[in-house]
Amino acid sequence: MSPIPVEMCLPGDEITDVLVRPGDHYYQWMSGIVTTQTPDGPRNELQLWAVDGNETHVILSDPMPAAGRGLSGGVHAWQKGGDQILVVTKTDGIVLIEMNGCDADSVTSLPFDRTRSWSTPCMNYMNDTVYAVADWKELWSCDLRTQEMTLEHDGSTFVMDAIAGAGGMCVAWDAPHMPWTESTVFPEKVQEGVAVQQPRFSTNGFCFGYIDDVHGVNNLHILGDEIIADDVVLLDDCEHGGPTWGPGQRTWCFNSDGTRVAYTRNEGGFSSLWVYDRATTSRHRIGQGVHGCVSWENETLAAIRTGARTPPQVVTYNVSNLLQPERTITRTVADPRWTQDEFDDELVEPTVHRAPGAEVSVPYRLYRPHSPNGLLIVWVHGGPNDQWQVTFRPRLTYWLSRGYAISVVDHRGTTGHGRQFLMALEGHWGDMDATDTLQVIRHVQTTQGFLPESTVLMGGSAGGLTALNCIVKDESLVAGAVLQYPVVDLAEILRGDDPFETPYMPTLIGATGPDDPVVAQRSPHMHGAAFVNTALLVFHGDSDHSVPLVHSQRLREAVVTAGGQMQLEVMAGEGHGFKNPANVTAEYRITEDFLNRLFTA
């Protein structure tokens, strides 16, 4: 077995926004956005692939399509017959592509304002009107016959994920809420204490459904129609969708005629893909792994699939026989070395655990290396309303291949465990999340035999705040912490100008304003003395607008003033998340040097 080289962990090419091409004779083709890393920066293309993977066509590269996001999309959409495509571009607004077989015949710019950021274009059932969302603020339509633009909705603080019904529809919510705390499908009114996501129609336009948490868990809700008269909620103790951090999430879909739906289940961070037959009410498990960009036409069910041992891959399932679906790997852009036997043993599936406590039992996943070195990393996800599902994470594999065990914590506020667990963090950010993480640390150390002097915390952004506050609460449980762009000064966060997150911060923290005593209590830089005996390594981009560099600078000043030390590495040109391969390589090298010094001292 060999340690994973850092080159395999650098940002690589990516596939997002995958769709099956609709139409009776087109469903053996799939489209998606491919992002390729080049010396001049990432380049995006809209590509078309045969399901068997033997043929590829580049549909659009100039103007460059917008980029997708992870397992989501919102960049392109097919007309229901499969002869036209709507594409959001980086420079030309939204374009309409007329297809000639498997190639683009013409590309026409539609009159969407090129200075704005557009997402989730869609075409109505009559193929005469296009809907899209501008800047997460407004829902617009374009009449393809007259080229007339119409503002359909701007009465909510935020809108996302346009769909075309009798008129324009979209997910909408008002500050200070977030889309996962309280939202609706415009034009419906908001239902207090209910969040809605992923509304969509079947390709034939007759069937409609969405995900909501009205029963306490994000479950699929299908409205009655000509196929089945009554509404159906797929009541489940597993979440069917994740938090709406951006446009185009697709964890469920109808088949072409709406008689069946495909949906995903979040099973303690693991996931699986299922099909529900609306006529028979039968449910069939189709595949294991985290699936996104789920799309279904005819008998071809497609998705981007990933797992702890599976780099992201575009897969299709032939579901003509639901008892024996046939899976085909259509496309992948992963470094081919990940499939070599030399590194196979370093790809580790975690086990799911719970750390019992007086207030709550805290879920976590434990990754055990094949050649343990006796050291433990406790990793805290960002958000804080998010979750690290069991997807392909080279960053984890890098440390597993060097012998570190890794515990990934789902503290209160983490998604994937139901509304009550998610909402429990409101008013307590910087407190309960740290308490829960300490609970996990103690449980792992007690049950797995790790010592405080062999334990290190890691986390970025909100996860950095949680890690730092763990040390403030109990510095005796860890030897050090490695953090990326951590939230440090909650008063600075409350004074921020991010339109998406800033309005929610008083609710999440439980503060009336920057001068509220709770803000200083939970801001790590106000507790510099707590870090004097703990080794700290912090990375921060000098172009980070979400969590500005001043957060880490204030932490370093507080630690040094108290007589401690903190290594701050400023990453030139980086924002909230590092992308430059040279900087990412340096981050791994510096971190490894830091840990080697920490654990050999």
Short mmCIF file of N, CA and C in Angstrom, two decimals, residues 4 20 23 101 174 191 197 201 233 411 536 546:
data_model
loop_
_atom_site.label_atom_id
_atom_site.label_comp_id
_atom_site.label_asym_id
_atom_site.label_seq_id
_atom_site.Cartn_x
_atom_site.Cartn_y
_atom_site.Cartn_z
N ILE A 4 -1.27 8.21 -0.61
CA ILE A 4 -1.82 8.92 -1.75
C ILE A 4 -0.96 10.16 -2.03
N VAL A 20 -30.83 13.28 -18.90
CA VAL A 20 -31.15 12.40 -20.01
C VAL A 20 -31.88 13.22 -21.08
N GLY A 23 -37.44 12.65 -25.36
CA GLY A 23 -37.87 12.30 -26.71
C GLY A 23 -37.81 10.80 -26.92
N GLY A 101 -29.79 16.36 -34.96
CA GLY A 101 -29.29 15.07 -34.50
C GLY A 101 -28.54 15.23 -33.20
N ASP A 174 -38.33 34.35 2.42
CA ASP A 174 -38.07 35.71 2.88
C ASP A 174 -37.09 35.70 4.05
N GLN A 191 -46.05 28.34 4.33
CA GLN A 191 -46.65 27.68 5.49
C GLN A 191 -45.64 27.77 6.63
N GLN A 197 -38.65 22.35 -1.27
CA GLN A 197 -37.57 22.38 -2.25
C GLN A 197 -37.90 21.49 -3.45
N PHE A 201 -42.18 19.17 -12.60
CA PHE A 201 -43.21 18.47 -13.37
C PHE A 201 -42.59 17.26 -14.07
N VAL A 233 -47.50 11.21 0.04
CA VAL A 233 -46.24 11.59 0.67
C VAL A 233 -45.47 10.30 0.96
N HIS A 411 -22.92 17.46 14.21
CA HIS A 411 -23.44 18.15 15.39
C HIS A 411 -24.85 18.66 15.12
N LEU A 536 -1.88 25.63 16.81
CA LEU A 536 -2.84 26.08 15.82
C LEU A 536 -2.16 26.35 14.49
N SER A 546 -16.50 35.89 1.90
CA SER A 546 -17.49 35.28 2.79
C SER A 546 -17.05 35.37 4.24
#
